[in-house]
CSV table of C-alpha atoms and ligand atoms in Angstrom, one decimal:
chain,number,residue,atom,x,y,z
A,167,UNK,CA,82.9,-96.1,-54.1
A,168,UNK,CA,79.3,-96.0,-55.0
A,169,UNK,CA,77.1,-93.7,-53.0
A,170,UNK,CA,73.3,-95.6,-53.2
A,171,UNK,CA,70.4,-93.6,-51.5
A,172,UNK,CA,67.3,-93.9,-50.5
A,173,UNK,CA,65.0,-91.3,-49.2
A,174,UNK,CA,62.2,-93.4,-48.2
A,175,UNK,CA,63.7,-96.6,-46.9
A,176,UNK,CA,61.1,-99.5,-44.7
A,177,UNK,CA,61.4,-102.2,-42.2
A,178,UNK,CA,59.4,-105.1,-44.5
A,179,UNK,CA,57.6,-107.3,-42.9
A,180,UNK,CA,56.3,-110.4,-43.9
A,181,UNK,CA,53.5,-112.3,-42.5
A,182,UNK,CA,52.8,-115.8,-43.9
A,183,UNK,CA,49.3,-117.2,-42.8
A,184,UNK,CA,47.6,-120.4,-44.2
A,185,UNK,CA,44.3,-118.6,-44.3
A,186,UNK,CA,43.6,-114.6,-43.3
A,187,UNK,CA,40.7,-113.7,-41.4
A,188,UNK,CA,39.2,-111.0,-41.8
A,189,UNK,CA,37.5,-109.4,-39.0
A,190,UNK,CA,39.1,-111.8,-36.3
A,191,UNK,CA,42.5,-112.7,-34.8
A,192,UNK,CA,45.4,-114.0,-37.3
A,193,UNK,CA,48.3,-115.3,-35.4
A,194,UNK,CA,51.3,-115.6,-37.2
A,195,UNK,CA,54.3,-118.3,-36.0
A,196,UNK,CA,57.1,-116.8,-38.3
A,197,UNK,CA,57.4,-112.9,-39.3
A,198,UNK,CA,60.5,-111.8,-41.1
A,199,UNK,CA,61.5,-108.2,-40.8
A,200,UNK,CA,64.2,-106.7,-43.1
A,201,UNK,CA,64.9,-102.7,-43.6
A,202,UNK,CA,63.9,-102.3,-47.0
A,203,UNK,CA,63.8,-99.7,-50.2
A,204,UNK,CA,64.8,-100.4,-53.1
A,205,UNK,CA,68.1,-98.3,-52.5
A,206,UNK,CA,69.2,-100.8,-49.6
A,207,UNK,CA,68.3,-103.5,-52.5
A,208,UNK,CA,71.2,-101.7,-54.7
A,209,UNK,CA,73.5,-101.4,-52.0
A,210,UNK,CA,73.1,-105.5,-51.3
A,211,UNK,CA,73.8,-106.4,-54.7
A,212,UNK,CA,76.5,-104.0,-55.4
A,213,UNK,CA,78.1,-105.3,-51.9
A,214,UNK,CA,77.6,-109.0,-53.0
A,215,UNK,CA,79.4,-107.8,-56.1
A,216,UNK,CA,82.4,-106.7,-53.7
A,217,UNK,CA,82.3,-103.0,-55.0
A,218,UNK,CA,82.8,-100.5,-52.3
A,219,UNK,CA,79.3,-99.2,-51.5
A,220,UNK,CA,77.5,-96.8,-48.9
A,221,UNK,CA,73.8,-96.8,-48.5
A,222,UNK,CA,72.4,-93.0,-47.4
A,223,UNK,CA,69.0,-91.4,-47.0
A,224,UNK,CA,66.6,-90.7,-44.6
A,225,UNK,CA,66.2,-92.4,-41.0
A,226,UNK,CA,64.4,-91.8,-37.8
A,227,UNK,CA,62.6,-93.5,-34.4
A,228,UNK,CA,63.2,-96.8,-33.8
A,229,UNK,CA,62.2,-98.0,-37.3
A,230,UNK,CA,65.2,-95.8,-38.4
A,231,UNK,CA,67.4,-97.7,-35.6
A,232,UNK,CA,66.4,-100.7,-37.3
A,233,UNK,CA,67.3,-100.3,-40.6
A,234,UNK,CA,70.8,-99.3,-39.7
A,235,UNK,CA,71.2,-102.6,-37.1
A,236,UNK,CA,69.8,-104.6,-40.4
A,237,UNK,CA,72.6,-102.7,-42.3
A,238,UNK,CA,75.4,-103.0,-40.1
A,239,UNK,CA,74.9,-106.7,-39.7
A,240,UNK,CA,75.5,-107.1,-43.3
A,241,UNK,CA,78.5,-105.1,-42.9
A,242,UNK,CA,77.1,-102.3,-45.4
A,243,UNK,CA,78.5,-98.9,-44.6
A,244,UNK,CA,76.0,-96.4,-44.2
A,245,UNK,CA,75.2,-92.9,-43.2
A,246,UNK,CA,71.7,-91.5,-43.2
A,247,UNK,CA,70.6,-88.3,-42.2
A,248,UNK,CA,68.4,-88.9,-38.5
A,249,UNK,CA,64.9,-87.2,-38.7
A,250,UNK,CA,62.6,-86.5,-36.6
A,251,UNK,CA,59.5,-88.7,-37.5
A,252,UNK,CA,59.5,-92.5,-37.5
A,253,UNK,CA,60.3,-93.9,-40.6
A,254,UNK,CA,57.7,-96.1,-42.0
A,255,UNK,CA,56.9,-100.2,-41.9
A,256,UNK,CA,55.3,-101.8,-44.9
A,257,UNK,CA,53.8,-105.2,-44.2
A,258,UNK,CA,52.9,-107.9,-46.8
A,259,UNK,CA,50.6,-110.9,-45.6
A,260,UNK,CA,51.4,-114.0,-47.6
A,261,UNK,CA,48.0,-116.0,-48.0
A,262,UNK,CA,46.2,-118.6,-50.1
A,263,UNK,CA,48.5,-117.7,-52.8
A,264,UNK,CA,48.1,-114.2,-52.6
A,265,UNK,CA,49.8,-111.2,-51.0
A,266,UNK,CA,48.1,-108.8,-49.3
A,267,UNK,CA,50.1,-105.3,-48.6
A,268,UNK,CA,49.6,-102.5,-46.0
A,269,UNK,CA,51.9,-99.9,-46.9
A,270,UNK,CA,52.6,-96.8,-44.6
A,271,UNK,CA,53.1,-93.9,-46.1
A,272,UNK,CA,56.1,-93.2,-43.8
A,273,UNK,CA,57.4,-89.5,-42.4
A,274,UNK,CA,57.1,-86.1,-43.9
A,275,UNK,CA,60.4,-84.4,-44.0
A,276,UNK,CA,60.5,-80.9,-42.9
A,277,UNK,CA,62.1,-78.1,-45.2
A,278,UNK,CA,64.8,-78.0,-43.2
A,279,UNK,CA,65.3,-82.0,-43.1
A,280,UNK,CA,65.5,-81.3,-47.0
A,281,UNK,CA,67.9,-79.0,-46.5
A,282,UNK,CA,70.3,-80.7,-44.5
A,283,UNK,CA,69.8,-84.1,-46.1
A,284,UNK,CA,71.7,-81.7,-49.6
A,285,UNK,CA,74.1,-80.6,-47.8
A,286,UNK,CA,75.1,-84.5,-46.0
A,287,UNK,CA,74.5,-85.9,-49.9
A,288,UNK,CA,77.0,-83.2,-51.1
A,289,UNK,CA,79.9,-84.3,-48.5
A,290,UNK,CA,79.4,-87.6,-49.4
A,291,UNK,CA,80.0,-88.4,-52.8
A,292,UNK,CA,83.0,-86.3,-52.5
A,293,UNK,CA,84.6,-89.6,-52.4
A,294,UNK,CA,82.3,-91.3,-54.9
A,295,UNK,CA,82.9,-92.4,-58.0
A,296,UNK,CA,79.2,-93.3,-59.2
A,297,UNK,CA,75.6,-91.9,-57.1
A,298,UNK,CA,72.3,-94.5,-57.6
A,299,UNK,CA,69.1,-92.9,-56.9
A,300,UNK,CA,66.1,-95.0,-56.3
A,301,UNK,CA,62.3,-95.2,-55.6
A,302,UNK,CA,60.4,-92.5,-54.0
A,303,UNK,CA,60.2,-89.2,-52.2
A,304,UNK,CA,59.0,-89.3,-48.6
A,305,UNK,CA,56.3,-86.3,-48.4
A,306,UNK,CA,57.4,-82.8,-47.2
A,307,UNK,CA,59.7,-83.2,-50.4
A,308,UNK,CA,59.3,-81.3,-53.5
A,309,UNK,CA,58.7,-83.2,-56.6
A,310,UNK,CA,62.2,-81.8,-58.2
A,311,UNK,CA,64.0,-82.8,-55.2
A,312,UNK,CA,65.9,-85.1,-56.9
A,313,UNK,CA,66.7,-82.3,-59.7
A,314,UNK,CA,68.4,-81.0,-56.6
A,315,UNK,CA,70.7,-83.8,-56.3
A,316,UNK,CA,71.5,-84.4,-59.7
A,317,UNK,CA,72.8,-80.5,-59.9
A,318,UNK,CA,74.9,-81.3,-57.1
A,319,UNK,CA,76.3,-84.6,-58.5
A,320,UNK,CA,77.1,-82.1,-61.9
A,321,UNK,CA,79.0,-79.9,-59.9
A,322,UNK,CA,80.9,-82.7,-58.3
A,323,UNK,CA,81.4,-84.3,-61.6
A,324,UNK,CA,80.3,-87.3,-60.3
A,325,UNK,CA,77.6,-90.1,-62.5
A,326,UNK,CA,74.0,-90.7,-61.4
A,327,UNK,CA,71.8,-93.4,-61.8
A,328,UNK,CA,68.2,-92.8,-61.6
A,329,UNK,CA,65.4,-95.3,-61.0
A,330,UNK,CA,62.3,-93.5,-59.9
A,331,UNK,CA,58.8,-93.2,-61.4
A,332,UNK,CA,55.9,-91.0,-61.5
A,333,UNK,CA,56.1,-87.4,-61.0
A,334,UNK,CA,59.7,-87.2,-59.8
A,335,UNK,CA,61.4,-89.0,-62.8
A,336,UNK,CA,59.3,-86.6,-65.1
A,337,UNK,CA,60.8,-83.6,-63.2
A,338,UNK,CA,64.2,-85.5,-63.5
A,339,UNK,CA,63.7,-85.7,-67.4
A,340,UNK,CA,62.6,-82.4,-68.0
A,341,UNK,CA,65.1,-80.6,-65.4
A,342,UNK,CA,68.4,-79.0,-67.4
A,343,UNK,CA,71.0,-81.3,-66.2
A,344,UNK,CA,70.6,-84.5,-67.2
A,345,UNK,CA,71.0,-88.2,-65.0
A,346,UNK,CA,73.6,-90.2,-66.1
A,347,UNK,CA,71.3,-93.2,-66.8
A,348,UNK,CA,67.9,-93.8,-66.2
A,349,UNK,CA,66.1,-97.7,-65.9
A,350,UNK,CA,62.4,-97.6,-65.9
A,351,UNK,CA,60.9,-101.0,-66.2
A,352,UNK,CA,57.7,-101.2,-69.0
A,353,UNK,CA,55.3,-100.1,-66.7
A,354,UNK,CA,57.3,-97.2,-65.6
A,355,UNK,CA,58.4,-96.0,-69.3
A,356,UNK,CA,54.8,-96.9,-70.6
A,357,UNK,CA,53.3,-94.2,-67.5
A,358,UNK,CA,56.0,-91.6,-68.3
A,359,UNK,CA,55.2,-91.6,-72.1
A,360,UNK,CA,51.4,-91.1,-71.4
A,361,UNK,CA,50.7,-94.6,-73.4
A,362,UNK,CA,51.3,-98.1,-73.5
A,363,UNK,CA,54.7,-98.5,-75.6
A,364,UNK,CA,55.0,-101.7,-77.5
A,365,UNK,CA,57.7,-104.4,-77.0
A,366,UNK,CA,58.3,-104.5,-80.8
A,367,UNK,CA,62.1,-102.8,-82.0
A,368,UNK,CA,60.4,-100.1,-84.2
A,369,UNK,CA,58.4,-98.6,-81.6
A,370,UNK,CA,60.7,-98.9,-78.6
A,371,UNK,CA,63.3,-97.3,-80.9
A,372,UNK,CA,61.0,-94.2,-81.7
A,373,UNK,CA,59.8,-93.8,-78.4
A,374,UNK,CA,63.5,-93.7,-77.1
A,375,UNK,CA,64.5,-91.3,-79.5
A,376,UNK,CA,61.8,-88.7,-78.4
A,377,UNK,CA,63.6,-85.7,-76.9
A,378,UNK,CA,63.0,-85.8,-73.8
A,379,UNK,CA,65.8,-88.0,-73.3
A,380,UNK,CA,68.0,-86.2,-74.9
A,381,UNK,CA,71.8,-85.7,-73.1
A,382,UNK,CA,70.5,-88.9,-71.4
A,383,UNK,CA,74.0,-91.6,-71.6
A,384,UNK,CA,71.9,-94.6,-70.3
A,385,UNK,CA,68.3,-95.7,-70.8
A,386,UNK,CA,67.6,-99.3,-69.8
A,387,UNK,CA,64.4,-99.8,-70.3
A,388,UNK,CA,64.2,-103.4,-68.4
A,389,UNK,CA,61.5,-105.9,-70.0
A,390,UNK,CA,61.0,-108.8,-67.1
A,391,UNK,CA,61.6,-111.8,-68.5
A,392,UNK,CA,62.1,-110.3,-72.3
A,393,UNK,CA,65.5,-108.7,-70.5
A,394,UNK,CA,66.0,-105.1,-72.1
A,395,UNK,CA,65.7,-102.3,-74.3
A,396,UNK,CA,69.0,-100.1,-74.0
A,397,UNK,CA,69.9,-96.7,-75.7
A,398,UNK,CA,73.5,-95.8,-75.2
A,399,UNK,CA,74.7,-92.2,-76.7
A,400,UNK,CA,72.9,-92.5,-80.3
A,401,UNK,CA,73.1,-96.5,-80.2
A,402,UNK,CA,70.5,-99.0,-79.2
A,403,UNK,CA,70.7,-102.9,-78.1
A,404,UNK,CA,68.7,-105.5,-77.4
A,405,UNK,CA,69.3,-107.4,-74.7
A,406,UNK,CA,68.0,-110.8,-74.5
A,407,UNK,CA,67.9,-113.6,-71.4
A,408,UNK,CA,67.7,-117.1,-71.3
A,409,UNK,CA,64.1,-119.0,-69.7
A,410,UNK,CA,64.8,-119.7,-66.0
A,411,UNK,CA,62.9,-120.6,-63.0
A,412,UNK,CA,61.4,-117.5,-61.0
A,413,UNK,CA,61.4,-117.8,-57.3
A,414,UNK,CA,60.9,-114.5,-56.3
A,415,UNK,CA,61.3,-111.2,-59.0
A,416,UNK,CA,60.5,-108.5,-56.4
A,417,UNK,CA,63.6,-106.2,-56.3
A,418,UNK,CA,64.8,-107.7,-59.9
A,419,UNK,CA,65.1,-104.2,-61.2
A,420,UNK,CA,67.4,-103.3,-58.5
A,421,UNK,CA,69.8,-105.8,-58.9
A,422,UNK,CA,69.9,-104.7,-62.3
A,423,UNK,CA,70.5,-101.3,-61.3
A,424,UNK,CA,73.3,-103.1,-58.9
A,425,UNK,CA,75.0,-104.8,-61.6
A,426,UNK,CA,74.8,-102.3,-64.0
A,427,UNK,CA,76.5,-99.1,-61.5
A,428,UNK,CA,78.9,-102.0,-60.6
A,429,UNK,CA,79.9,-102.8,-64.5
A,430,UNK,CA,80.0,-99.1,-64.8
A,431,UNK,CA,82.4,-98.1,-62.1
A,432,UNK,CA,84.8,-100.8,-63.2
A,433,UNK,CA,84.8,-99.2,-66.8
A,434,UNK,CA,83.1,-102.1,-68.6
A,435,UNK,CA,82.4,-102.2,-72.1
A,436,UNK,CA,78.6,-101.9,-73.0
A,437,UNK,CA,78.3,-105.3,-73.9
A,438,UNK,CA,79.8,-106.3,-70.4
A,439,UNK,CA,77.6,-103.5,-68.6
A,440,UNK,CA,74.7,-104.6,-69.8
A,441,UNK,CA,75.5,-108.4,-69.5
A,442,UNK,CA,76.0,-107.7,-66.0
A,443,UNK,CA,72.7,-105.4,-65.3
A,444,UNK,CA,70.8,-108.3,-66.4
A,445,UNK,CA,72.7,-111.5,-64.8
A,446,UNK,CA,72.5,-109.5,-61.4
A,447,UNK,CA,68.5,-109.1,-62.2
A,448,UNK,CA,68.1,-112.6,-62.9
A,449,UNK,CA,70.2,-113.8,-59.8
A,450,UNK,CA,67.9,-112.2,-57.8
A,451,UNK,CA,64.3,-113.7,-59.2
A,452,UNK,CA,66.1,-116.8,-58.4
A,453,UNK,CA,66.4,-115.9,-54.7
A,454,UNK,CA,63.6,-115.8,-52.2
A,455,UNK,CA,65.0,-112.8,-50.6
A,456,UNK,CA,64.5,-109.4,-52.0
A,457,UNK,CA,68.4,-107.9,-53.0
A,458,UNK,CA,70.1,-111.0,-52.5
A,459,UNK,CA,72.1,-112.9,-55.3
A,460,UNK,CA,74.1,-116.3,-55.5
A,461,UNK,CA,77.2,-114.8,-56.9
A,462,UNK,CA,78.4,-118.6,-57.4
A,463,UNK,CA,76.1,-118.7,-60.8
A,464,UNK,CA,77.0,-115.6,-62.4
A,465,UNK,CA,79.5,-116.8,-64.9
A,466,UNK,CA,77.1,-119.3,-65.9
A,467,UNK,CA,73.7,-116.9,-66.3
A,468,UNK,CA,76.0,-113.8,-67.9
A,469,UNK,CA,77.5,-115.9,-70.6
A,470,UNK,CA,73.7,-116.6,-71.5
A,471,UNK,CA,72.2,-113.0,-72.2
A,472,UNK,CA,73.1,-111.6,-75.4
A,473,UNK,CA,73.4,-108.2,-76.6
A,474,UNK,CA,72.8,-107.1,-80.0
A,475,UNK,CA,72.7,-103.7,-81.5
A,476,UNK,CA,70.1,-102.6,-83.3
B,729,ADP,P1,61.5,-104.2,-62.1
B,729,ADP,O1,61.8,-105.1,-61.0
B,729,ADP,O2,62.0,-102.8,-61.9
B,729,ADP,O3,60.0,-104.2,-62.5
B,729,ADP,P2,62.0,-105.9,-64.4
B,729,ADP,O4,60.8,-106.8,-64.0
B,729,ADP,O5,62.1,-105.4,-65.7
B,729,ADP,O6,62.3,-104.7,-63.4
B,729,ADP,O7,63.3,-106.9,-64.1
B,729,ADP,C1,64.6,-106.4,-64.2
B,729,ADP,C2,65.5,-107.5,-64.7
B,729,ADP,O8,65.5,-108.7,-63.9
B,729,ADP,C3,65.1,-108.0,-66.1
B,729,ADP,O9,65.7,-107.1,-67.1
B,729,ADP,C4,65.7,-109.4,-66.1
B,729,ADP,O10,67.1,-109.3,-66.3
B,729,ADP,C5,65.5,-109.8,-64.7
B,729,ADP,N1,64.1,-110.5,-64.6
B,729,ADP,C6,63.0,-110.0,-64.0
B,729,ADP,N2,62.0,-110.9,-64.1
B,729,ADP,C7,62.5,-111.9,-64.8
B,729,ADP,C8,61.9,-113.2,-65.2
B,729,ADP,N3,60.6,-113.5,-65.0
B,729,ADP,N4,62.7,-114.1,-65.9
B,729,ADP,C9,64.0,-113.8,-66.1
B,729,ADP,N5,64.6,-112.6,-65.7
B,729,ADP,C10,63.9,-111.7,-65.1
């Protein structure tokens, strides 16, 4: 079983307008609302995959009621720890082309919300075989919070997956024990380096080799389009993708995520575990929902990418 959290999970809603107004009235004929996060995105994957999978966290208020309902539809086991503020709603309005977002910044945990959160994480990947980590703290959280978890996950022998940015991955790279994998995209690897880190093979090799990510197993650095630049152990690969139509790439990099903890808990070889990370990414941009994949095509896009070691 893989064990995905989420610590600061959403209800998403979408509002399409033909035109917004500003200082006036926009009515709006068809809102979607989904609980999002882009833990619950790795949880949807990973289920689409058929792997075993439990979505945990954060909840509370009737947001918090929401995202469980949105859950349990799916039939995607979950347990989140209930707190006592409301979790958050972030709402994109879909206009002229563009999209405008209003994010909350959702609840503040207390210290003792932190505390009991560890102790319902620890109980729950007794069973698991594999732990994914994404996206942010919510506030009241220390930055090293997820240090927290990943000392837990060492004592319990158990892998973890890490795909945060900003502060907390920093803390995650610099703690003493060491994520299983990490899977910034560009833009994350580029702000966690301090400069912007070229797409050619030299650089990207150098850069990875740096020592901060030392006792690191997995870095997938994910590239968009351009697919991936992968260090595994001392080896690297380049992972390339074929040209295909884009629908929607928000969540990409969680499907990748999905893929990749799903090719990794059935004991893939790298070539396979990487092949699968990046069809589940690209099954996704070809979807207008955000963590959904048409498993029907996957035989066809996976024997497209190819992995080459460098
Ligand atoms: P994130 O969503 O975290 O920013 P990326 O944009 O790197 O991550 O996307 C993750 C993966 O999804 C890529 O490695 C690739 O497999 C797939 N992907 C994303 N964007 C595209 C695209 N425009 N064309 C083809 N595949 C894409």
């Amino acid at each position: 079983m893989i064990v995905a959290v989420t610590m600061n999970p959403s209800v998403d809603i979408s509002y399409p307008l033909n035109r917004f107004k500003f200082d006036d009235v926009n009515r709006v004929e068809s809102v979607s609302k989904t609980a999002g996060g882009k833990g619950l995105n790795v949880a949807r994957v990973i289920a689409q995959m058929k792997e075993d999978v439990i979505c945990t966290g954060v909840v509370g208020g009737t947001i918090g009621d929401y995202i469980v309902q949105q859950l349990d539809g799916r039939h995607i086991r979950n347990d989140f720890l209930r707190i006592e503020s409301e979790s958050r709603n972030c709402i994109a309005i879909l206009h002229e082309g563009m999209q405008t977002e209003i994010l909350e910044s959702g609840p503040t945990l207390s210290e003792q919300e932190g505390i009991a959160f560890l102790e319902k994480f620890e109980g729950l990947i007794t069973s698991a075989s594999l732990v994914t980590i994404s996206g942010s703290l919510p506030k009241g959280l220390p930055t090293h919070y997820y240090c927290k978890m990943i000392e837990i996950s060492h004592k319990k022998g158990k892998r973890v997956i890490v795909d945060s940015s900003g502060e907390s991955l920093k803390q995650v790279l610099m703690h003493e024990k060491k994520p299983f994998a990490i899977k910034p995209n560009t833009a994350e690897f580029s702000q966690l380096m301090g400069f912007e880190v070229e797409a050619e093979i030299i650089d990207l090799k150098r850069t990875l080799s740096h020592k901060i990510f030392e006792g690191i197993e997995w870095i997938v650095v994910s590239m968009g389009s351009k697919g991936a630049f992968v260090k595994h152990g001392t080896d690297y690969y380049q992972v390339t993708i074929p040209e295909i139509d884009v629908v929607n790439p928000v969540g990409s990099g969680d499907a990748t995520v999905a893929g990749f903890s799903v090719a990794l808990n059935r004991n893939q070889n790298v070539a396979t575990v990487l092949k699968t990370a990046m069809t589940t990414g690209m099954l996704n941009t070809m979807e207008a929902g955000t963590g959904y994949i048409n498993k029907n095509k996957f035989k066809q896009y996976f024997d497209f990418v190819k992995v080459e070691k460098i």
